[in-house]
mmCIF file of C-alpha atoms in Angstrom:
data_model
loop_
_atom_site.group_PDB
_atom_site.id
_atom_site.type_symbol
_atom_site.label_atom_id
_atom_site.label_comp_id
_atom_site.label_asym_id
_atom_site.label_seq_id
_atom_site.Cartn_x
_atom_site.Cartn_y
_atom_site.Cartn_z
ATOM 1 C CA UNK A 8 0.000 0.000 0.000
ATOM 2 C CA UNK A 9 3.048 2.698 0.834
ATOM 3 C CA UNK A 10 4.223 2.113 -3.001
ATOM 4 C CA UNK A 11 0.912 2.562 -4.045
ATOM 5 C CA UNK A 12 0.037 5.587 -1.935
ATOM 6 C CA UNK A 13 3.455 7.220 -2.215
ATOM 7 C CA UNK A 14 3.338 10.978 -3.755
ATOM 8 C CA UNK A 15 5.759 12.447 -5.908
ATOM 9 C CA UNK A 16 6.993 15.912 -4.729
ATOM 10 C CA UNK A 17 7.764 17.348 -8.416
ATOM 11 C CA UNK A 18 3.810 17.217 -8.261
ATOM 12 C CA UNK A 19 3.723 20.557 -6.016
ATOM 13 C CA UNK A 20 6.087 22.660 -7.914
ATOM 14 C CA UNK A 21 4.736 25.526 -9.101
ATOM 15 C CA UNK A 22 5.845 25.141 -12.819
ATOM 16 C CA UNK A 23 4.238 21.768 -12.953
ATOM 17 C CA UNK A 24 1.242 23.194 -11.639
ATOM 18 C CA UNK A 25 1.105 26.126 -14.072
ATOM 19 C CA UNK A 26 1.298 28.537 -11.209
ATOM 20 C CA UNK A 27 2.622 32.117 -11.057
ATOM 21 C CA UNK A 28 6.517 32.814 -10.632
ATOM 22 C CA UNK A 29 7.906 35.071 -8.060
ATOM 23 C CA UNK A 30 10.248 35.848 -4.863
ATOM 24 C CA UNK A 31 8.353 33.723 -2.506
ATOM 25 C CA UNK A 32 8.430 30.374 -4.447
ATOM 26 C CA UNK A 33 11.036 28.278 -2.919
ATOM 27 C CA UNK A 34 9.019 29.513 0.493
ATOM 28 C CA UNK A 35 5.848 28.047 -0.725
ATOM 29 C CA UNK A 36 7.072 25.339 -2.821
ATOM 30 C CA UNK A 37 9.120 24.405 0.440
ATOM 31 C CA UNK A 38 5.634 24.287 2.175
ATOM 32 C CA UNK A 39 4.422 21.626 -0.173
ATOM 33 C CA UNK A 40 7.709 19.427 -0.002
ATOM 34 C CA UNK A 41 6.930 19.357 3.806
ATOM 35 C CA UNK A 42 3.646 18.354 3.058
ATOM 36 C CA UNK A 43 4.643 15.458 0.568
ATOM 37 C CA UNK A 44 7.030 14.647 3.538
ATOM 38 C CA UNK A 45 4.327 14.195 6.089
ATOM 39 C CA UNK A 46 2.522 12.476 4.156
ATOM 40 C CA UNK A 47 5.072 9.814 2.463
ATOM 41 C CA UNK A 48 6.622 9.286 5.978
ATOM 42 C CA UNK A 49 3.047 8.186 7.410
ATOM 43 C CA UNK A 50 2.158 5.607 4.706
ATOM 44 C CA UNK A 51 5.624 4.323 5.289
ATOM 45 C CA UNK A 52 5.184 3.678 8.843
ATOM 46 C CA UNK A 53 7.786 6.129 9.907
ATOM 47 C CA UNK A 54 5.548 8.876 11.227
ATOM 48 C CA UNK A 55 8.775 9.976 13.660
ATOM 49 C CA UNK A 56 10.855 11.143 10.042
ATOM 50 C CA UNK A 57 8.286 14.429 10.445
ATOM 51 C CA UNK A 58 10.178 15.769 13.979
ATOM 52 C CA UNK A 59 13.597 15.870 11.875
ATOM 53 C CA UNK A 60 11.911 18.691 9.479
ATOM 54 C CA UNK A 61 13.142 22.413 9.966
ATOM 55 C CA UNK A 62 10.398 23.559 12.964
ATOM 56 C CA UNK A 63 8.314 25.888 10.946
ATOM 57 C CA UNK A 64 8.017 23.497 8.469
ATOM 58 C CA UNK A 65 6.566 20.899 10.273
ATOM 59 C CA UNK A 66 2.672 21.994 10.589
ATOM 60 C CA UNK A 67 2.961 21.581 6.956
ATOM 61 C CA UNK A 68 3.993 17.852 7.281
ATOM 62 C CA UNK A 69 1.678 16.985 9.664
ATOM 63 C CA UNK A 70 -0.885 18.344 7.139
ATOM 64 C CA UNK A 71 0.154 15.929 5.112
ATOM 65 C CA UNK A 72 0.502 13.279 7.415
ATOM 66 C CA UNK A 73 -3.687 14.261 8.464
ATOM 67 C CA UNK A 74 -4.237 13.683 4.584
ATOM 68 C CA UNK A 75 -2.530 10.382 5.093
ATOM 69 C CA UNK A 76 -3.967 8.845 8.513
ATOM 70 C CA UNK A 77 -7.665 9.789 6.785
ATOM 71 C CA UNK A 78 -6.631 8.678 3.585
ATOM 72 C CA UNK A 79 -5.780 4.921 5.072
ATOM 73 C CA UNK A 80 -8.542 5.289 7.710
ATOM 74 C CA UNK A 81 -10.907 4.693 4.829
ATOM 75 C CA UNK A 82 -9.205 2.328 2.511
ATOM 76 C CA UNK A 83 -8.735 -0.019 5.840
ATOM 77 C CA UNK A 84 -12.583 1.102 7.149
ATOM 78 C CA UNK A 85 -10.735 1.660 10.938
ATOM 79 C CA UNK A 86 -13.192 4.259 11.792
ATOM 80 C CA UNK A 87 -10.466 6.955 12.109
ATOM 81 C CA UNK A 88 -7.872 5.257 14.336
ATOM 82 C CA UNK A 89 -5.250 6.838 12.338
ATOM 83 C CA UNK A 90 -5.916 10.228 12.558
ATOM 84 C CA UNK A 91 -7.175 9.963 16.695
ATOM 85 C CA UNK A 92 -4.104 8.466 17.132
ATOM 86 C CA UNK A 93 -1.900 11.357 15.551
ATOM 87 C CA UNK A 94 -4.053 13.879 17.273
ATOM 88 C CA UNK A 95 -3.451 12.637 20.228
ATOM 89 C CA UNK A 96 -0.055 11.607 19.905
ATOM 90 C CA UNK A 97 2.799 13.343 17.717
ATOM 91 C CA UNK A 98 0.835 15.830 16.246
ATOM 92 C CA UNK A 99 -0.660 17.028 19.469
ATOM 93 C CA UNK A 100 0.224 20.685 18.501
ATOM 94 C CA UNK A 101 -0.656 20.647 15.368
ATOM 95 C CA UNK A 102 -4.498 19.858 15.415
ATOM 96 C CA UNK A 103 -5.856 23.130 12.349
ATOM 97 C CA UNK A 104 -3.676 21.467 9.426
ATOM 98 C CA UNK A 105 -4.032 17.932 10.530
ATOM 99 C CA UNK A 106 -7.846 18.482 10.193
ATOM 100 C CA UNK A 107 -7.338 20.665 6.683
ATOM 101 C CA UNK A 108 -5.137 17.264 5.766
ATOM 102 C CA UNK A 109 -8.275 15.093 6.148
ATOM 103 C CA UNK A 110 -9.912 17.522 3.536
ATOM 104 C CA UNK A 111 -7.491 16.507 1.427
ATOM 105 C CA UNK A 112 -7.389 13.299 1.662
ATOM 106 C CA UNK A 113 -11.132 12.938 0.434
ATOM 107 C CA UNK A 114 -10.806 15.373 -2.416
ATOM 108 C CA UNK A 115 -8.103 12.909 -3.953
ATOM 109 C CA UNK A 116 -10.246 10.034 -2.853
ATOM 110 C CA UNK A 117 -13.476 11.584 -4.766
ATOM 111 C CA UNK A 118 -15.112 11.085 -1.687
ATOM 112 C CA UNK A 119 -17.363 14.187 0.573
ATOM 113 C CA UNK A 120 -15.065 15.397 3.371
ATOM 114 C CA UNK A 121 -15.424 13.349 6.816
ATOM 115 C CA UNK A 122 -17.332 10.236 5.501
ATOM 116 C CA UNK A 123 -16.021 7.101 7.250
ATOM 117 C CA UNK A 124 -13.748 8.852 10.115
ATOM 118 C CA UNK A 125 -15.515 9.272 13.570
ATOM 119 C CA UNK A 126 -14.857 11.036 16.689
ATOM 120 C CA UNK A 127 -12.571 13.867 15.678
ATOM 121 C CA UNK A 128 -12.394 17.199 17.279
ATOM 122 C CA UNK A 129 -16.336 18.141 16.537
ATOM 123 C CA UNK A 130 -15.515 21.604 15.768
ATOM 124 C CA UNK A 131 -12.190 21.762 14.063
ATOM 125 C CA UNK A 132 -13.017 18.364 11.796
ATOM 126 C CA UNK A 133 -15.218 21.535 9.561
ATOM 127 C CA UNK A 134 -11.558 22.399 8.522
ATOM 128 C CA UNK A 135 -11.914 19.471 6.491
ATOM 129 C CA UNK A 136 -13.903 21.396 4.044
ATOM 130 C CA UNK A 137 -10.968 23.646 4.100
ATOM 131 C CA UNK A 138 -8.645 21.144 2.938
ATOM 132 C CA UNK A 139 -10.914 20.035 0.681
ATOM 133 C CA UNK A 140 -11.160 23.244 -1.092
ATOM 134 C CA UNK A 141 -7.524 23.765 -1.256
ATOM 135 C CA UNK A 142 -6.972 20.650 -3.093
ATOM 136 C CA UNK A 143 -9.227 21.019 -5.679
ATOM 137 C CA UNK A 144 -7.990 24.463 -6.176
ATOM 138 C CA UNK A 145 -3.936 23.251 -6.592
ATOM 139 C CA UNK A 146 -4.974 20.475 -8.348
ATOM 140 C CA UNK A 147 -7.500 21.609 -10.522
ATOM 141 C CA UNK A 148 -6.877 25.179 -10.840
ATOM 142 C CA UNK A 149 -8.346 25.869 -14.484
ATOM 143 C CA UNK A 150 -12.038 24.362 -13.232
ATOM 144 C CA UNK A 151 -11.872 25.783 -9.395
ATOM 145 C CA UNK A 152 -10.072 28.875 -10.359
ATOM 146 C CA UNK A 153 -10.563 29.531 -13.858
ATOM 147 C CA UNK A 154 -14.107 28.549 -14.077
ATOM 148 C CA UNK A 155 -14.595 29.423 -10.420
ATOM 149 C CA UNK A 156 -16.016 25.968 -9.962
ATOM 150 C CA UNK A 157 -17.281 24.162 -6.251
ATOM 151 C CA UNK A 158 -17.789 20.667 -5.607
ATOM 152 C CA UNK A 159 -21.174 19.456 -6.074
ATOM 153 C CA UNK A 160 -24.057 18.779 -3.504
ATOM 154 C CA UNK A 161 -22.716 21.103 -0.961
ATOM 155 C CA UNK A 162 -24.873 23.512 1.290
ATOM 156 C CA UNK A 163 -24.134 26.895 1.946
ATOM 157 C CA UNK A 164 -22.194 26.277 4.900
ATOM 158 C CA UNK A 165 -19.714 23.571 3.351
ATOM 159 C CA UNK A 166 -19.258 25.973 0.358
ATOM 160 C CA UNK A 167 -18.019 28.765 2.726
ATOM 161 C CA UNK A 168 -15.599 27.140 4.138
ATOM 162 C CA UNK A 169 -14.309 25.117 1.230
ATOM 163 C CA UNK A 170 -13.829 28.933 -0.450
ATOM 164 C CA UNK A 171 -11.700 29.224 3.169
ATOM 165 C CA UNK A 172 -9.331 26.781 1.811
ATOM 166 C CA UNK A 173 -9.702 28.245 -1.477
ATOM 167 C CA UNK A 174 -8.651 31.664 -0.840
ATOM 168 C CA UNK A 175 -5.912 29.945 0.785
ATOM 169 C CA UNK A 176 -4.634 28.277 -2.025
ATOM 170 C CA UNK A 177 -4.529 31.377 -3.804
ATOM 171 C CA UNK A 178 -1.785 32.693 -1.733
ATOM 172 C CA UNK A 179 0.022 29.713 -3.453
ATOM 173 C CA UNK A 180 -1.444 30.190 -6.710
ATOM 174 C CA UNK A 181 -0.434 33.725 -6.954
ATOM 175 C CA UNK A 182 2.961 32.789 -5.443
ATOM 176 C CA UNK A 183 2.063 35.487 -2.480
ATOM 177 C CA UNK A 184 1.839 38.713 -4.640
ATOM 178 C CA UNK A 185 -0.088 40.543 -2.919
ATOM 179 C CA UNK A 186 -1.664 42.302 -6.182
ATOM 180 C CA UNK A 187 -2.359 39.414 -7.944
ATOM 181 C CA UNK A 188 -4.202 37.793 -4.888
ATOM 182 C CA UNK A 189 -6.527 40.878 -4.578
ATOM 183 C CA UNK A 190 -6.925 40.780 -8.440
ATOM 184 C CA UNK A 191 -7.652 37.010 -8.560
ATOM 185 C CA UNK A 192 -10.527 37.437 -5.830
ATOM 186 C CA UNK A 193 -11.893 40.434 -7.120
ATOM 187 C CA UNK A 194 -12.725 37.970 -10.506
ATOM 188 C CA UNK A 195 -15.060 36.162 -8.013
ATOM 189 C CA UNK A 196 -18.817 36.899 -6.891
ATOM 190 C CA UNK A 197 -19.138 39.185 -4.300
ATOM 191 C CA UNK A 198 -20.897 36.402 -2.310
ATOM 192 C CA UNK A 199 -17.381 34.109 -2.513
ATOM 193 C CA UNK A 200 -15.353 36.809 -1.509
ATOM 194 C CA UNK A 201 -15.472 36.895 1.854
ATOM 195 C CA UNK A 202 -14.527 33.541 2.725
ATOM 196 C CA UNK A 203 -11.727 33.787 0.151
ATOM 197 C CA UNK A 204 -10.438 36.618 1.801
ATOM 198 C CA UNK A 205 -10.245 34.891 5.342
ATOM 199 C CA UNK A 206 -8.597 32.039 3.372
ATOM 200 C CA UNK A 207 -5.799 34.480 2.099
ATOM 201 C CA UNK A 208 -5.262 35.853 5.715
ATOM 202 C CA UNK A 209 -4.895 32.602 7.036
ATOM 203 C CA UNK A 210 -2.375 31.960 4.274
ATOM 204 C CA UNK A 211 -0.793 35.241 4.569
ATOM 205 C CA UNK A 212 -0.053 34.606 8.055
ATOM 206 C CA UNK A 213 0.775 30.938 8.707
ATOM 207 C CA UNK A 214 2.762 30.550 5.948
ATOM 208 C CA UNK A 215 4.586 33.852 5.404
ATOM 209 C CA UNK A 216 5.822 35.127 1.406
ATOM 210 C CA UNK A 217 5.064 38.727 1.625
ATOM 211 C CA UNK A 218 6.555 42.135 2.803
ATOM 212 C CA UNK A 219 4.568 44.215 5.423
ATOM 213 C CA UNK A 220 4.257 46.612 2.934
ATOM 214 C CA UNK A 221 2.342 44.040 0.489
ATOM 215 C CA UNK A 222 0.390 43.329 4.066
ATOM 216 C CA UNK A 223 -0.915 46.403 4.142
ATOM 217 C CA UNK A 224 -1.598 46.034 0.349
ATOM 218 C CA UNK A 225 -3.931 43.292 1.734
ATOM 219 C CA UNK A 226 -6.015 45.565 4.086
ATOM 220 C CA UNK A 227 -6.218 48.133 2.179
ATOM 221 C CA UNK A 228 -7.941 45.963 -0.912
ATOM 222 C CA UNK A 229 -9.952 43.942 2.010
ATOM 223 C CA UNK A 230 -11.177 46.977 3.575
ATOM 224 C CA UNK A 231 -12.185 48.463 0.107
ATOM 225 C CA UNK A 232 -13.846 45.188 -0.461
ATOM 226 C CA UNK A 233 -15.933 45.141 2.606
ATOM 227 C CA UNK A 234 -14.608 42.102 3.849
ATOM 228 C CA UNK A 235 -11.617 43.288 6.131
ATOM 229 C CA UNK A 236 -12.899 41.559 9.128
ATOM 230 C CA UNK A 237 -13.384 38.420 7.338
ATOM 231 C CA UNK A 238 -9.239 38.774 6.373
ATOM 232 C CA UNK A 239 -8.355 39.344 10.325
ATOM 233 C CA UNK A 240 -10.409 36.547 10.934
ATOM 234 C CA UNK A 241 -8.281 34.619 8.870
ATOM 235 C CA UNK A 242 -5.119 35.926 10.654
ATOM 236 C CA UNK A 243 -6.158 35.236 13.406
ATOM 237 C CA UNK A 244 -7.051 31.693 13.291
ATOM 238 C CA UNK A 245 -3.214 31.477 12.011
ATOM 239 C CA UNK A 246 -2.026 33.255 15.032
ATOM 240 C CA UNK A 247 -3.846 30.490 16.727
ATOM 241 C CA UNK A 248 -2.530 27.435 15.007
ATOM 242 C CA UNK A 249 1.137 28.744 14.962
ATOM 243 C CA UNK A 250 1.135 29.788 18.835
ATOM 244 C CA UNK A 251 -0.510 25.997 19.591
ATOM 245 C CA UNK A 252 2.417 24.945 17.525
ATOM 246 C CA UNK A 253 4.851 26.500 19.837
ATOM 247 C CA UNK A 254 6.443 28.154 16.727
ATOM 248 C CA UNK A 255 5.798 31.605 15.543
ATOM 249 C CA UNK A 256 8.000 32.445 12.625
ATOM 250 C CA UNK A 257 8.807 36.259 11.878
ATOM 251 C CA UNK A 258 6.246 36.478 9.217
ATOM 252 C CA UNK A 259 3.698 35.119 11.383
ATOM 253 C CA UNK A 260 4.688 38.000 13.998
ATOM 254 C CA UNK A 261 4.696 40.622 11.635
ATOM 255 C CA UNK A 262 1.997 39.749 9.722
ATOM 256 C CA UNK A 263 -0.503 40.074 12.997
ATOM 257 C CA UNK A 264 -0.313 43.842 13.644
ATOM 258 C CA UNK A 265 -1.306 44.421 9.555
ATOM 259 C CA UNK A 266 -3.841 42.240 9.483
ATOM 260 C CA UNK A 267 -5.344 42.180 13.129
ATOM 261 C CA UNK A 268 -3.922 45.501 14.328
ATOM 262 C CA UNK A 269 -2.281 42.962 17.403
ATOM 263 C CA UNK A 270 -0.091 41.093 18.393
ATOM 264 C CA UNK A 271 0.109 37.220 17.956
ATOM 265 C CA UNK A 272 -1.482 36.247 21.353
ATOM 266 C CA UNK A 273 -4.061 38.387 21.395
ATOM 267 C CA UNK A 274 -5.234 37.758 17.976
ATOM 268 C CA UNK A 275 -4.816 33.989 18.336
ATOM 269 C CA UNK A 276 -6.829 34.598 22.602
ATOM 270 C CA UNK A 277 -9.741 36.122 19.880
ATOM 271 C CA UNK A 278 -10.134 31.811 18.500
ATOM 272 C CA UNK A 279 -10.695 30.989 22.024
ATOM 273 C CA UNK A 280 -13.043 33.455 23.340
ATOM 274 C CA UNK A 281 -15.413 32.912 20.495
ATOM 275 C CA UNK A 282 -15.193 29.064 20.753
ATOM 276 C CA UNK A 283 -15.480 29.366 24.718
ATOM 277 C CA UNK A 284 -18.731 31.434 23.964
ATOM 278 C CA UNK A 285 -20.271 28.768 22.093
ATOM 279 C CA UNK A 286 -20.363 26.242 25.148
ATOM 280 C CA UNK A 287 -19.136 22.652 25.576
ATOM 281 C CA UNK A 288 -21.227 20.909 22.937
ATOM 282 C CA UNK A 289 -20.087 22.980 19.462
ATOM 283 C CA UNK A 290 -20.027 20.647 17.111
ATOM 284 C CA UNK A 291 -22.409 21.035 13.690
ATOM 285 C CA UNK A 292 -21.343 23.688 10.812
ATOM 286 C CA UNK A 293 -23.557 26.087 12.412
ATOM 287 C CA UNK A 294 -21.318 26.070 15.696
ATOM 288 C CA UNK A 295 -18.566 26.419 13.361
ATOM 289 C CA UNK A 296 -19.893 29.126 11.566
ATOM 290 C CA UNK A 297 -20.563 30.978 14.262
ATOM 291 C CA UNK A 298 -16.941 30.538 15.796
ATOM 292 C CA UNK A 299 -15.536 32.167 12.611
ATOM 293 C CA UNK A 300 -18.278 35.306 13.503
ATOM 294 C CA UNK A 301 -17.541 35.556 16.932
ATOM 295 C CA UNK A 302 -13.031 35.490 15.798
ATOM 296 C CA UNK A 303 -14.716 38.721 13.209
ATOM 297 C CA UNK A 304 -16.644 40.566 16.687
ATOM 298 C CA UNK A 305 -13.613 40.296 18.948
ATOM 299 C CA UNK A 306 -11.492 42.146 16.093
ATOM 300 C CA UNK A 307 -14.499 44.529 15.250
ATOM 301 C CA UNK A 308 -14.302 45.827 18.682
ATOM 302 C CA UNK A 309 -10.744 45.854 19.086
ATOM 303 C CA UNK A 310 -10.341 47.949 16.050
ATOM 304 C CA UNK A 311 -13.078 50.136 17.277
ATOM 305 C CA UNK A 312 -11.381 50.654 20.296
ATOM 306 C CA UNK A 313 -8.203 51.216 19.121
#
C-alpha cells in the first residue's frame, strides 16, 4: 500500500502546476515538499521522520501526514484510528492542518469530506472542508479557479468554508503577490469573496511570502472590499494554530499587527473566546460558523477601540 500511496513531490512545484513565478516560491514550494514529507513518511510507517523537518516546516507535514492517517482510515474502514491516534499523539500541537489534511485526503479520494472517520475534534473536523477546497484548487486550478467551480451537492455552509481553503490556495497560486491575490478574488462573486479573503489571511499569516508593505496592500484591498474583518479573521485563526504549535515564525509575527492591528497572542486569545462562547457541545457547521463570527466581533471591537 506505501508504493501505491506514495506521492511524488515534483507534483507541487509551481511550474508543474502552471502557477505564477515570483520571490516567494522556494518559500511556498518548500511548504508543499513538507507536506509530501508528512505524508510519504506516514504511509511508510515512519511517522517519527516528520520531527527531523526544519520547525516551521513541520505543521505543513503533519498536514500531510492528516491527509494520510484519513486517507488509510478509509481504505482499511478503521473508523479513524489513524488520525485519533496522531491527534493525540505526535501531532498534538498541530491539530488546524491535521484536520485541513483530512480535507485533502477525500478530495483525492473523490469522496465528501469526513465520511467514514468518527470522533474527531467536533468543531475543528469543519476544517476538512478547508482542505478540501484547497486541493481542488492546486490540483484543478483551471475548473476551481478559472471557471470558479465548487464541488457538487454542498450547502451553503460547506461551500463557505471550502472557499476558506480556497482563498488559501490562492496565496500559493499567486505565489504570495499581494496584487495578484486581490486581483484574482476580485474575478469572483461578491458572495465568494469573503470567505476567500479569510482564506488568504490565514495563508498570509501561517505561511509567510510577503513584505509588510504588500500586508498592508492586503487591508487596504480587504477593507475596500468590505470584507476586512473576514481577512483578520483569517489571521487570526493562524495566530492560533502557529502559537498551539509553539512556533511563531517572523512572518507570522509581523503579519498580525497588519492584518489584526495585534499582536500574535491576542489575535490567536480572539479563536478561544469565540469558541469558549459557544459552550461545551459545538459541534455542527452552524457552531462552526458561528466561531468564525464571533473570531470577526472580537477584532471589530478591538479595532473600534483602538
Amino acid at each position: 500500500m506505501a508504493r501505491l500511496l506514495w506521492q511524488d513531490p515534483a507534483r507541487m512545484g509551481f511550474g508543474v502546476r502552471r502557477f505564477r513565478l515570483g520571490p516567494a516560491r522556494e518559500l511556498l514550494e518548500g511548504a508543499g515538499g513538507a507536506f509530501v514529507s508528512g505524508f510519504n513518511a506516514v504511509v511508510a510507517g515512519e511517522t517519527e521522520r516528520i520531527d527531523d523537518l526544519r520547525e516551521d516546516l513541520r505543521g505543513f507535514a503533519y498536514e500531510g501526514a492528516g491527509m494520510a492517517c484519513a486517507t488509510l482510515d478509509v481504505l482499511t474502514l478503521t473508523g479513524g484510528r489513524r488520525l485519533r491516534e496522531l491527534l493525540s499523539g505526535q501531532g498534538l500541537r498541530h491539530p488546524h492542518l491535521i484536520h485541513m489534511g483530512t480535507g485533502r485526503a477525500y478530495a483525492r479520494m473523490r469522496l465528501r469530506p469526513m465520511w467514514g472517520v468518527h470522533s474527531v475534534h467536533p468543531l475543528l473536523r469543519w476544517l476538512a472542508h478547508d482542505g478540501f477546497g484547497f486541493h481542488q484548487g492546486f490540483f484543478s486550478s483551471d475548473r476551481t479557479v478559472g471557471r470558479q467551480r465548487t464541488a457538487g451537492l454542498m450547502d451553503r455552509t460547506r461551500r463557505a468554508i471550502f472557499d476558506q481553503g480556497l482563498g488559501r490556495m490562492l496565496w500559493f497560486h499567486e505565489c504570495a503577490g499581494a496584487g495578484d491575490v486581490v486581483l484574482r478574488v476580485a474575478e469572483f462573486p461578491a458572495g465568494r469573496r469573503a470567505d476567500l479573503w479569510s482564506g488568504v489571511g490565514l495563508a498570509a499569516t501561517y505561511t509567510g511570502g510577503a513584505s509588510t508593505a504588500d500586508l498592508g496592500r492586503l487591508a487596504a484591498a480587504a477593507a475596500e472590499d468590505g470584507f476586512r474583518a473576514h481577512l483578520a479573521q483569517g489571521c487570526a485563526l493562524a495566530c492560533a494554530a502557529r502559537l498551539i504549535s509553539a512556533v511563531v515564525p517572523e512572518h507570522t509575527v509581523a503579519a498580525a499587527p497588519v492584518l489584526c492591528g495585534t499582536e500574535v497572542d491576542e489575535a490567536a486569545g480572539w479563536t478561544d473566546t469565540a469558541l469558549v462562547a459557544l459552550g461545551h457541545n459545538a459541534h455542527s457547521d452552524d457552531h462552526y460558523q458561528a466561531w468564525r463570527a464571533g473570531i470577526r466581533k472580537a477584532w471589530a471591537r478591538r479595532d473600534r477601540d483602538s
